[in-house]
Coordinates of C-alpha atoms in Angstrom, one line a residue:
M299 CA -64.0 -9.9 -25.3
D300 CA -62.6 -7.0 -23.5
I301 CA -58.5 -7.0 -24.3
Y302 CA -58.0 -5.4 -20.8
T303 CA -59.5 -8.6 -19.2
P304 CA -57.0 -9.7 -16.3
E305 CA -55.9 -13.3 -17.6
Y306 CA -56.8 -14.9 -14.3
E307 CA -60.2 -13.9 -14.7
C308 CA -60.8 -14.9 -18.5
E309 CA -62.9 -18.3 -19.0
D310 CA -61.7 -18.4 -22.5
L311 CA -58.1 -17.6 -23.0
D312 CA -57.6 -18.1 -26.5
Q313 CA -60.6 -16.0 -27.1
L314 CA -58.4 -13.5 -25.2
L315 CA -55.7 -13.7 -27.6
R316 CA -57.5 -13.4 -30.8
S317 CA -59.6 -10.2 -29.3
I318 CA -55.6 -8.7 -29.0
S319 CA -54.4 -9.5 -31.9
E320 CA -57.6 -8.3 -33.9
H321 CA -57.5 -5.0 -32.0
L322 CA -53.8 -4.6 -33.1
D323 CA -54.3 -5.4 -36.4
R324 CA -56.9 -2.4 -36.7
N325 CA -54.4 0.1 -35.5
D326 CA -51.8 -1.5 -38.1
V327 CA -50.7 0.8 -40.8
F328 CA -49.1 -0.3 -43.8
I329 CA -45.3 0.7 -44.7
P330 CA -44.4 0.4 -48.3
S331 CA -40.8 -1.2 -48.5
S332 CA -39.6 1.9 -51.0
P333 CA -41.4 5.1 -49.8
S334 CA -40.4 8.4 -51.1
K335 CA -39.0 10.7 -49.2
T336 CA -42.2 12.7 -48.3
E337 CA -43.7 9.3 -47.4
F338 CA -41.1 8.1 -45.1
M339 CA -41.1 11.5 -43.3
T340 CA -45.3 11.0 -42.9
Y341 CA -44.6 7.3 -41.3
A342 CA -41.9 8.7 -38.9
S343 CA -44.2 11.6 -37.9
A344 CA -47.1 9.4 -37.1
L345 CA -45.1 6.8 -35.4
P346 CA -45.4 8.7 -32.0
D347 CA -49.3 8.5 -32.1
L348 CA -49.5 4.9 -32.9
I349 CA -46.9 4.1 -30.2
Y350 CA -48.8 6.3 -27.8
G351 CA -52.3 4.9 -29.0
V352 CA -51.3 1.1 -28.3
L353 CA -49.1 2.0 -25.3
S354 CA -51.0 4.1 -23.1
P355 CA -53.9 2.3 -22.3
I356 CA -51.8 -0.8 -21.1
A357 CA -49.3 1.3 -19.3
R358 CA -50.7 1.0 -15.7
K359 CA -51.9 -2.6 -16.2
P360 CA -50.0 -5.3 -14.2
I361 CA -47.5 -7.2 -16.3
N362 CA -48.4 -10.5 -14.4
C363 CA -51.9 -10.4 -14.8
H364 CA -51.8 -9.4 -18.6
R365 CA -48.6 -10.8 -20.3
Y366 CA -49.9 -11.6 -23.6
L367 CA -51.4 -8.2 -23.7
W368 CA -47.9 -6.4 -22.7
V369 CA -45.6 -8.7 -25.1
K370 CA -48.0 -8.8 -28.2
T371 CA -48.5 -4.8 -27.8
L372 CA -44.7 -4.3 -27.7
E373 CA -44.1 -6.7 -30.2
F374 CA -46.5 -4.8 -32.6
V375 CA -44.6 -1.5 -31.7
V376 CA -41.3 -2.7 -32.1
V377 CA -42.1 -4.3 -35.5
R378 CA -43.5 -1.0 -36.3
A379 CA -40.7 1.2 -35.2
G380 CA -38.2 -1.5 -36.6
A381 CA -39.6 -1.0 -40.4
L382 CA -39.0 2.4 -40.2
V383 CA -35.4 2.0 -38.9
K384 CA -34.9 -0.3 -41.8
L385 CA -35.9 2.2 -44.3
Y386 CA -33.7 4.8 -42.7
R387 CA -31.1 2.5 -43.3
D388 CA -31.9 1.7 -46.9
I389 CA -33.3 4.3 -48.6
S390 CA -31.3 6.1 -51.3
F391 CA -31.4 9.6 -49.7
H392 CA -29.8 8.7 -46.6
S393 CA -26.7 9.7 -48.0
R394 CA -27.8 13.1 -48.9
P395 CA -29.9 14.2 -45.9
D396 CA -31.5 18.2 -46.2
N397 CA -32.8 19.7 -43.3
D398 CA -36.6 18.1 -43.0
I399 CA -34.7 14.6 -43.3
N400 CA -32.5 15.4 -40.5
H401 CA -35.5 16.8 -38.7
V402 CA -37.7 13.8 -39.0
V403 CA -34.4 11.5 -37.9
H404 CA -33.8 13.7 -34.9
E405 CA -37.6 13.1 -33.9
L406 CA -37.4 9.4 -34.6
K407 CA -34.2 9.1 -32.5
A408 CA -36.2 10.7 -29.6
I409 CA -39.1 8.4 -30.0
L410 CA -37.0 5.2 -30.4
N411 CA -34.8 6.6 -26.6
N412 CA -38.3 6.4 -25.3
L413 CA -39.4 3.4 -26.6
S414 CA -35.8 1.9 -25.5
S415 CA -36.7 3.0 -22.1
F416 CA -40.2 1.4 -22.0
L417 CA -38.7 -1.9 -23.1
K418 CA -35.9 -1.6 -20.3
S419 CA -38.4 -1.5 -17.8
F420 CA -40.6 -4.1 -19.2
L421 CA -37.8 -6.3 -19.0
G422 CA -36.9 -5.5 -15.7
Q423 CA -40.3 -6.9 -14.6
A424 CA -40.4 -9.8 -17.0
E425 CA -40.3 -13.1 -15.1
S426 CA -39.8 -16.8 -16.1
E427 CA -43.5 -17.2 -16.5
F428 CA -43.2 -16.1 -20.1
L429 CA -41.2 -19.1 -20.7
E430 CA -43.7 -21.7 -19.5
I431 CA -44.9 -24.6 -21.7
G432 CA -48.0 -27.2 -21.5
S433 CA -50.9 -24.9 -22.8
S434 CA -52.0 -23.0 -26.1
H435 CA -52.1 -19.7 -24.1
G436 CA -48.7 -20.2 -22.6
D437 CA -47.3 -21.3 -25.7
A438 CA -48.5 -18.2 -27.4
I439 CA -47.1 -15.8 -24.7
R440 CA -43.7 -17.7 -24.5
Q441 CA -43.2 -17.3 -28.6
S442 CA -44.5 -13.5 -28.6
F443 CA -41.8 -13.1 -25.8
V444 CA -39.4 -14.6 -27.8
A445 CA -40.5 -12.5 -31.1
L446 CA -40.5 -9.6 -29.2
L447 CA -36.8 -9.7 -28.3
R448 CA -35.8 -10.7 -31.7
E449 CA -37.6 -7.8 -33.2
T450 CA -35.9 -5.7 -30.7
L451 CA -32.3 -6.8 -31.7
E452 CA -33.0 -6.7 -35.3
M453 CA -34.4 -2.9 -35.1
I454 CA -31.0 -2.3 -33.2
V455 CA -28.6 -4.0 -35.9
N456 CA -30.4 -1.9 -38.5
G457 CA -30.1 1.3 -36.6
K458 CA -27.4 1.1 -34.2
D459 CA -26.8 5.1 -34.6
I460 CA -30.3 6.2 -34.1
A461 CA -32.0 3.0 -32.4
Y462 CA -29.2 1.7 -30.0
D463 CA -29.3 2.3 -26.4
E464 CA -26.6 0.8 -24.0
E465 CA -29.2 0.3 -21.1
C466 CA -31.9 -1.3 -23.0
M467 CA -29.0 -3.5 -24.6
A468 CA -28.0 -4.6 -21.1
S469 CA -31.8 -5.3 -20.2
L470 CA -31.7 -7.4 -23.3
A471 CA -28.6 -9.3 -22.7
S472 CA -29.6 -9.9 -18.7
T473 CA -32.9 -11.2 -20.0
I474 CA -31.8 -13.5 -22.8
T475 CA -29.2 -14.9 -20.5
N476 CA -31.6 -15.3 -17.5
M477 CA -34.1 -17.0 -20.4
A478 CA -30.9 -19.5 -21.3
S479 CA -30.1 -20.1 -17.8
F480 CA -33.8 -20.9 -17.0
V481 CA -34.3 -23.2 -19.8
D482 CA -31.0 -25.2 -18.7
Q483 CA -31.9 -25.8 -15.2
K484 CA -35.5 -26.2 -15.5
K485 CA -36.9 -29.7 -14.7
Y486 CA -39.4 -30.2 -17.3
K487 CA -42.0 -33.1 -17.1
D488 CA -40.2 -34.8 -20.1
F489 CA -37.7 -34.4 -22.6
E490 CA -39.9 -32.8 -25.3
Q491 CA -40.8 -29.9 -23.7
K492 CA -37.1 -29.4 -23.0
L493 CA -36.5 -29.8 -26.4
I494 CA -39.3 -27.6 -27.6
S495 CA -38.3 -24.5 -25.1
Q496 CA -34.5 -24.9 -26.5
H497 CA -35.8 -24.9 -30.2
D498 CA -37.5 -21.5 -29.3
I499 CA -34.6 -20.0 -27.7
L500 CA -32.2 -21.1 -30.3
P501 CA -33.1 -18.2 -32.9
L502 CA -32.9 -15.9 -30.1
I503 CA -29.4 -16.8 -29.1
V504 CA -28.5 -16.4 -32.5
D505 CA -30.0 -13.0 -33.1
F506 CA -28.6 -11.8 -30.0
C507 CA -24.9 -13.1 -30.7
R508 CA -25.3 -11.5 -34.3
A509 CA -26.3 -8.0 -32.8
S510 CA -23.7 -8.1 -30.3
Y511 CA -21.2 -9.0 -32.9
T512 CA -22.5 -6.5 -35.7
I513 CA -22.9 -3.6 -33.5
G514 CA -19.4 -4.2 -31.6
A515 CA -20.5 -5.6 -28.5
P516 CA -19.2 -9.0 -27.9
E517 CA -18.7 -8.8 -24.1
K518 CA -22.6 -8.8 -24.1
V519 CA -22.6 -12.8 -25.0
E520 CA -19.8 -13.6 -22.5
P521 CA -22.0 -15.0 -19.6
L522 CA -23.6 -17.3 -22.1
F523 CA -20.4 -18.9 -23.1
V524 CA -18.0 -18.2 -20.4
G525 CA -17.5 -20.3 -17.2
V526 CA -16.6 -23.5 -15.8
R527 CA -19.9 -24.9 -16.9
P528 CA -21.2 -22.4 -19.3
I529 CA -25.1 -22.0 -20.0
I530 CA -24.5 -22.4 -23.8
S531 CA -21.8 -24.6 -25.3
E532 CA -21.1 -25.9 -28.6
R533 CA -22.9 -29.1 -27.7
F534 CA -26.4 -26.9 -27.3
P535 CA -28.0 -27.8 -30.8
F536 CA -26.8 -31.6 -30.8
N537 CA -30.3 -32.8 -29.3
L538 CA -32.3 -30.4 -31.5
T539 CA -30.6 -31.7 -34.8
T540 CA -31.1 -35.4 -33.3
H541 CA -34.8 -35.4 -32.4
L542 CA -36.3 -32.1 -34.3
D543 CA -35.8 -30.3 -37.6
T544 CA -33.3 -27.3 -37.4
D545 CA -32.6 -25.6 -40.3
L546 CA -29.2 -25.7 -41.8
P547 CA -28.5 -21.6 -42.1
L548 CA -30.0 -21.3 -38.2
L549 CA -27.0 -24.0 -37.1
M550 CA -24.2 -22.4 -39.1
D551 CA -25.3 -19.0 -37.7
F552 CA -25.0 -20.4 -34.1
Y553 CA -21.8 -21.5 -34.6
K554 CA -20.5 -18.7 -36.7
Y555 CA -21.4 -15.5 -34.5
A556 CA -20.7 -17.5 -31.2
G557 CA -17.3 -17.8 -32.6
F558 CA -16.9 -14.4 -34.1
C559 CA -17.7 -12.9 -30.9
L560 CA -15.5 -15.2 -29.0
V561 CA -12.5 -14.2 -31.4
T562 CA -12.9 -10.9 -30.8
L563 CA -13.3 -10.9 -26.9
A564 CA -10.0 -12.5 -27.1
V565 CA -8.2 -8.7 -28.6
S566 CA -10.6 -6.6 -27.7
D567 CA -9.9 -5.5 -23.9
P568 CA -8.7 -2.0 -24.8
S569 CA -7.2 -1.8 -21.3
A570 CA -4.9 -5.0 -21.7
S571 CA -2.4 -5.8 -24.2
H572 CA -2.0 -9.4 -23.7
I573 CA -3.9 -11.8 -25.7
K574 CA -6.9 -13.9 -23.9
S575 CA -6.3 -17.1 -25.3
E576 CA -9.1 -18.9 -23.2
Y577 CA -11.6 -17.0 -25.6
A578 CA -9.8 -18.0 -28.3
D579 CA -10.0 -21.5 -27.6
L580 CA -13.6 -21.4 -26.6
A581 CA -14.0 -19.6 -30.5
N582 CA -12.1 -22.5 -31.5
N583 CA -15.0 -25.0 -30.3
F584 CA -17.4 -23.3 -32.5
L585 CA -15.4 -22.3 -35.8
V586 CA -14.1 -25.9 -36.0
P587 CA -17.2 -27.9 -36.1
L588 CA -18.6 -25.2 -38.4
L589 CA -16.3 -26.1 -40.6
T590 CA -17.0 -30.1 -40.6
L591 CA -20.4 -29.2 -42.1
P592 CA -20.6 -30.5 -45.5
N593 CA -21.8 -27.7 -47.3
L594 CA -18.7 -25.6 -46.1
S595 CA -16.1 -28.0 -47.4
L596 CA -13.6 -26.1 -49.1
S597 CA -14.2 -28.6 -52.1
N598 CA -17.7 -26.6 -52.8
Y599 CA -15.5 -23.2 -53.2
T600 CA -12.1 -23.6 -54.3
T601 CA -13.1 -24.8 -57.8
N602 CA -14.8 -20.9 -57.9
E603 CA -11.4 -19.3 -57.6
L604 CA -9.4 -22.0 -59.6
A605 CA -11.6 -20.9 -62.5
G606 CA -10.4 -17.4 -62.6
N607 CA -13.8 -16.1 -62.3
P608 CA -14.8 -16.4 -58.4
G609 CA -18.3 -17.9 -58.2
A610 CA -19.1 -18.5 -61.9
I611 CA -18.6 -22.1 -62.3
A612 CA -20.4 -23.2 -59.2
S613 CA -23.0 -20.9 -58.3
S614 CA -25.6 -22.1 -60.9
L615 CA -25.2 -25.3 -58.8
R616 CA -25.7 -24.3 -55.6
S617 CA -28.6 -24.3 -53.5
G618 CA -29.7 -22.4 -50.4
Q619 CA -27.5 -24.7 -48.1
Y620 CA -24.4 -23.3 -49.6
I621 CA -23.1 -19.5 -48.7
S622 CA -21.4 -16.8 -51.0
D623 CA -17.7 -16.9 -51.4
K624 CA -17.2 -13.6 -49.2
E625 CA -19.3 -15.4 -46.4
R626 CA -16.9 -18.3 -46.6
E627 CA -14.1 -16.3 -46.9
E628 CA -15.0 -14.5 -43.6
I629 CA -15.3 -18.1 -41.5
S630 CA -11.9 -18.7 -42.7
F631 CA -10.8 -15.2 -41.8
F632 CA -11.8 -15.6 -38.0
Y633 CA -10.5 -19.5 -38.1
V634 CA -7.4 -18.5 -38.9
L635 CA -7.2 -15.4 -36.3
S636 CA -8.5 -17.8 -33.6
Y637 CA -5.7 -20.4 -34.8
L638 CA -2.9 -17.8 -34.4
L639 CA -4.3 -16.5 -30.8
R640 CA -4.3 -19.6 -29.7
L641 CA -0.5 -20.2 -30.4
R642 CA 1.4 -21.5 -27.7
R643 CA 4.5 -23.1 -29.5
L644 CA 6.1 -22.1 -32.4
S645 CA 5.8 -25.5 -34.0
T646 CA 2.5 -24.9 -34.4
L647 CA 2.7 -22.3 -36.1
V648 CA 5.5 -23.6 -38.8
E649 CA 4.2 -26.9 -38.7
P650 CA 0.4 -26.2 -38.3
V651 CA -2.6 -28.6 -38.5
P652 CA -4.0 -29.6 -42.4
R653 CA -7.0 -27.5 -41.6
F654 CA -4.9 -24.1 -40.6
K655 CA -2.8 -24.7 -43.9
A656 CA -6.3 -25.4 -46.1
E657 CA -7.9 -22.6 -44.8
V658 CA -5.1 -19.7 -45.1
R659 CA -4.2 -20.8 -48.3
Y660 CA -7.9 -20.9 -49.4
F661 CA -8.3 -17.5 -48.0
A662 CA -5.2 -15.9 -49.4
S663 CA -6.2 -17.5 -52.9
S664 CA -9.9 -16.5 -52.9
F665 CA -9.6 -13.0 -51.4
G666 CA -6.7 -12.1 -53.2
R667 CA -8.7 -12.9 -56.6
R668 CA -11.7 -11.1 -55.3
I669 CA -10.1 -7.4 -54.7
S670 CA -8.1 -7.9 -58.1
S671 CA -11.1 -8.3 -59.7
D672 CA -12.8 -5.6 -57.5
L673 CA -10.0 -3.3 -58.9
D674 CA -10.2 -4.6 -62.7
I675 CA -14.0 -3.6 -62.6
S676 CA -13.2 -0.2 -61.3
A677 CA -10.4 0.6 -63.8
S678 CA -12.7 -0.7 -66.7
S679 CA -15.9 1.1 -65.5
H680 CA -17.3 4.2 -67.3
Q681 CA -15.6 6.5 -64.8
S682 CA -12.2 6.0 -66.5
Y683 CA -12.4 6.6 -70.1
S684 CA -9.0 8.5 -69.6
N685 CA -7.2 6.9 -67.3
S686 CA -7.6 4.0 -64.8
T687 CA -5.9 5.8 -62.2
I688 CA -8.7 7.8 -61.8
S689 CA -11.0 4.6 -61.0
M690 CA -8.3 3.5 -58.4
L691 CA -8.2 6.5 -56.7
S692 CA -11.9 5.9 -56.5
L693 CA -11.6 2.7 -54.9
E694 CA -9.1 3.9 -52.2
Q695 CA -11.6 6.6 -51.2
R696 CA -14.7 4.3 -51.5
A697 CA -14.9 3.6 -48.0
S698 CA -14.9 7.2 -46.8
T699 CA -17.2 8.4 -49.1
V700 CA -20.3 6.1 -48.1
A701 CA -22.5 5.9 -45.2
P702 CA -20.8 3.5 -42.7
A703 CA -22.0 0.0 -43.3
A704 CA -23.6 -2.0 -40.7
N705 CA -20.6 -4.3 -40.2
A706 CA -18.3 -1.3 -39.6
N707 CA -17.9 -2.4 -35.7
T708 CA -16.6 -5.8 -36.7
M709 CA -13.1 -7.1 -37.2
S710 CA -14.2 -8.3 -40.8
S711 CA -15.4 -4.9 -41.6
I712 CA -11.6 -4.7 -43.2
L713 CA -12.6 -7.3 -45.6
Y714 CA -15.8 -5.6 -47.0
E715 CA -15.2 -1.7 -46.1
G716 CA -11.4 -1.5 -46.6
T717 CA -9.8 0.5 -49.3
Y718 CA -7.8 -1.3 -51.7
K719 CA -4.7 -0.4 -50.0
E720 CA -5.6 -1.8 -46.8
K721 CA -7.0 -5.1 -48.5
L722 CA -4.0 -5.6 -50.0
H723 CA -1.5 -5.0 -47.4
L724 CA -3.1 -5.5 -44.2
V725 CA -5.1 -8.5 -45.3
K726 CA -3.9 -10.4 -48.3
I727 CA 0.0 -10.4 -47.9
F728 CA -0.2 -11.1 -44.2
F729 CA -2.3 -14.1 -45.2
E730 CA 0.0 -15.0 -48.2
T731 CA 3.3 -14.7 -45.9
L732 CA 1.2 -16.9 -43.3
S733 CA 0.8 -19.5 -46.2
S734 CA 4.1 -19.6 -47.1
L735 CA 5.6 -20.6 -43.4
G736 CA 7.8 -23.4 -43.3
F737 CA 10.1 -25.2 -40.8
P738 CA 12.4 -25.0 -38.9
H739 CA 14.3 -22.0 -40.8
S740 CA 12.0 -20.6 -43.1
P741 CA 12.6 -16.9 -44.3
A742 CA 8.6 -16.0 -44.6
L743 CA 8.9 -16.1 -40.5
S744 CA 11.1 -13.4 -40.3
K745 CA 9.6 -11.8 -43.4
L746 CA 6.3 -12.0 -41.5
I747 CA 7.7 -10.2 -38.6
Q748 CA 9.4 -7.1 -40.5
V749 CA 6.7 -6.4 -43.0
F750 CA 4.5 -6.2 -40.1
N751 CA 6.7 -4.7 -37.8
F752 CA 4.3 -2.0 -35.9
K753 CA 7.0 -0.3 -33.9
S754 CA 8.2 2.8 -35.4
V755 CA 12.2 2.8 -36.0
P756 CA 14.0 5.8 -34.5
E757 CA 15.5 8.3 -37.1
G758 CA 19.2 7.5 -37.8
S759 CA 18.7 3.8 -36.3
L760 CA 20.9 1.6 -38.4
L761 CA 17.7 -0.6 -38.8
T762 CA 16.3 2.2 -41.1
S763 CA 18.3 0.9 -44.3
S764 CA 16.8 -2.4 -43.9
M765 CA 13.3 -1.3 -43.1
R766 CA 10.9 -2.4 -46.2
N767 CA 7.7 -1.4 -44.7
Q768 CA 7.4 2.5 -44.8
D769 CA 4.3 2.1 -46.9
F770 CA 3.1 -0.1 -43.9
H771 CA 3.6 2.5 -41.6
H772 CA 2.0 5.1 -43.5
L773 CA -1.1 3.1 -44.3
L774 CA -1.4 2.6 -40.7
T775 CA -1.7 5.9 -39.9
N776 CA -4.5 6.4 -42.6
V777 CA -6.9 3.6 -41.5
D778 CA -10.3 5.1 -40.7
I779 CA -11.0 3.9 -37.2
V780 CA -13.5 6.4 -36.4
T781 CA -16.1 5.5 -38.8
Y782 CA -14.7 1.8 -39.0
P783 CA -13.9 0.9 -35.3
G784 CA -13.8 -2.8 -36.5
K785 CA -10.8 -2.4 -38.7
K786 CA -8.7 -0.7 -35.5
L787 CA -9.4 -4.2 -33.8
Y788 CA -8.2 -6.2 -36.7
V789 CA -4.9 -3.9 -36.6
E790 CA -4.6 -4.6 -32.9
A791 CA -5.4 -8.4 -33.3
I792 CA -2.5 -8.6 -36.0
E793 CA -0.1 -6.5 -34.0
K794 CA -0.4 -9.0 -31.2
I795 CA 0.0 -12.0 -33.3
I796 CA 3.2 -10.5 -34.2
R797 CA 4.5 -9.9 -30.8
L798 CA 3.0 -13.5 -29.7
V799 CA 5.1 -14.8 -32.8
Q800 CA 8.3 -13.2 -31.4
I801 CA 8.1 -14.4 -27.8
L802 CA 7.3 -17.8 -29.3
T803 CA 10.5 -18.1 -31.1
L804 CA 12.5 -16.7 -28.0
K805 CA 10.8 -19.6 -26.0
H806 CA 11.6 -22.3 -28.5
L807 CA 15.2 -21.2 -29.0
H808 CA 15.4 -21.3 -25.0
T809 CA 13.9 -24.7 -25.0
T810 CA 15.8 -26.4 -28.1
L811 CA 19.2 -24.5 -27.8
G812 CA 19.2 -23.2 -24.2
L813 CA 19.5 -19.5 -25.1
D814 CA 18.6 -17.6 -21.9
T815 CA 21.0 -14.2 -22.3
Q816 CA 20.3 -11.2 -24.2
P817 CA 16.5 -11.5 -25.4
N818 CA 16.1 -8.0 -26.7
E819 CA 19.5 -8.5 -28.8
L820 CA 18.5 -11.8 -30.4
L821 CA 15.0 -10.2 -31.4
T822 CA 17.3 -7.5 -33.0
H823 CA 19.2 -9.9 -34.7
L824 CA 16.5 -12.5 -35.6
F825 CA 13.8 -9.6 -36.9
K826 CA 15.4 -6.4 -37.5
T827 CA 12.6 -4.8 -35.1
T828 CA 12.9 -2.5 -32.2
Y829 CA 10.6 -4.6 -30.1
T830 CA 11.9 -5.3 -26.7
F831 CA 11.4 -8.5 -24.7
E832 CA 9.2 -6.5 -22.1
Q833 CA 7.1 -5.6 -25.0
I834 CA 6.6 -9.2 -26.5
S835 CA 6.3 -10.9 -23.5
E836 CA 3.1 -8.5 -22.4
V837 CA 1.0 -10.9 -24.9
Q838 CA 1.3 -14.2 -23.2
D839 CA 3.3 -15.0 -20.1
H840 CA 5.8 -17.6 -21.6
L841 CA 8.9 -16.3 -20.6
R842 CA 10.5 -14.2 -17.7
V843 CA 13.7 -12.6 -17.2
D844 CA 15.5 -12.9 -13.6
G845 CA 17.5 -9.9 -12.3
S846 CA 20.7 -10.7 -14.1
G847 CA 18.8 -10.5 -17.5
K848 CA 19.1 -14.4 -17.7
V849 CA 15.5 -15.6 -19.2
F850 CA 13.3 -18.5 -17.6
R851 CA 10.1 -20.4 -18.3
S852 CA 6.8 -19.1 -16.5
K853 CA 5.0 -20.8 -13.8
N854 CA 2.3 -20.2 -15.6
L855 CA 3.3 -22.0 -19.0
Q856 CA 2.3 -25.5 -17.7
K857 CA -1.6 -24.1 -17.0
M858 CA -1.7 -22.9 -20.2
E859 CA -0.7 -26.2 -22.1
E860 CA -3.3 -28.0 -19.9
S861 CA -6.0 -25.5 -21.3
E862 CA -4.8 -26.1 -24.7
I863 CA -4.7 -29.8 -24.3
A864 CA -8.2 -29.7 -22.5
S865 CA -9.6 -27.3 -25.3
Q866 CA -8.3 -29.5 -27.9
F867 CA -10.0 -32.6 -26.6
D868 CA -13.8 -30.4 -26.2
M869 CA -13.1 -29.6 -29.9
I870 CA -12.6 -32.7 -30.9
L871 CA -15.5 -34.7 -29.3
A872 CA -17.9 -31.6 -30.7
T873 CA -16.7 -32.1 -34.1
R874 CA -17.2 -35.7 -33.9
D875 CA -20.3 -35.3 -32.1
L876 CA -21.8 -32.7 -34.7
E877 CA -20.6 -34.9 -37.6
Q878 CA -22.8 -37.9 -36.3
V879 CA -26.0 -35.7 -35.9
M880 CA -25.7 -34.3 -39.3
R881 CA -25.5 -37.7 -40.8

């Protein structure tokens, strides 16, 4: 059958679909998973002809009359281009490029830019008809359309430096948001059809969140999760898990990457110094239900660290439903940050909920053991027969001598790609100090502010002799925020948390003791820092100062407290419902 036959003229649509698939199979080229440099250059050089050969015949065909031809052809092209992008990321000679490789990669980038423009144009014309349900032909179009979007996101994640196009990503975000909205609002003939549509787009939503998080563009997911009645909420998978088979890793990734994006959004606005606590509230609604899943219970992971050899005991007992210790640490990391960014009262920090206590202690212990193990391995490696200091230096320089990792743009990049000192001083010590906080007058609170004092002390200041964090300031100046923008996000988050704790302390003293004058002097006395009241009050609007220098409660405080209560109810209900459907 002629593959260019318009769908409305075709009497046998299933035969048309088979003909299109057979046509594309004839143009397929096998790409090995581990090619030589010469083979990679050959495949990359042949990509333009492959793309032109299959796309040029359909370029003038109306999309609405040739939907399957368009989506299947574009999916075919993106899969082949994506395979080369993945090879570019993985091949061993990537870290030692020569002129030939540089030339081919430059050409590959130009090809991918053209492909992105083509995709953007297509997505601008794609309509809700691609999501129709009820016939084998419609199902094939819908599934291929979703597959095309997922493959495109995968290509972007695997090669952000050569495959990322801002306009194409914006088109993807708009298309996926519109798809989710369409499925949410459409009146289906029966409930099963709605379930099938939701089931089809759930992996796409997950891939979109993962891509947005990984490339450092969490704002792309904002239209999905933010609003009076968000398109996607933490309850989205509930009906699927109740009525259809839903794979557990997919469900975990849904909650995980949505939560990670929302935590990042709480602190990532470069034009604002305040914490967007409403995003941290939303993140909590995803991360707490995630942590209630039985396979993520700390009882499955804490035994590993107590053994003195992380992962040694339980690894042989684990099945596919369990995740690695590193992944479990990352979830704890984001949960703890979301909890801190949501703080409205000092008591919530010094008398935290049991889950926070458990997660912060687990992370501090597990992560601490892991970085110590990394150091031990480095010190005993074949590189350091004469002196372990050489290996310690090697460990420090590792992050700057290798190609940037795929997670370089994420807040958790410091966990994976940080130097030993960054992991120790910026992460481990911070979490250890959190785990030792007590109420009401624990020295750990003062220690937390002093050690993580981001404000430089003026030369000659009386505070200089009491400062114990000169190494901390030196470390901050050496964090590679160009290669690893995600490290900058983490440092900024910690700095905002430190300011937040100080304003909450003043609020606590104002509420309980009536202290309402000289806030700057009080800060200096309590924490030995040079933060001013104006600087710490930027993160959250709890207190204000009148013309006479007297402190008073902000009018916005009641709204913030009401928002916190509403968020807590949402999280409790979602957690309870998820526990029910997972039984």
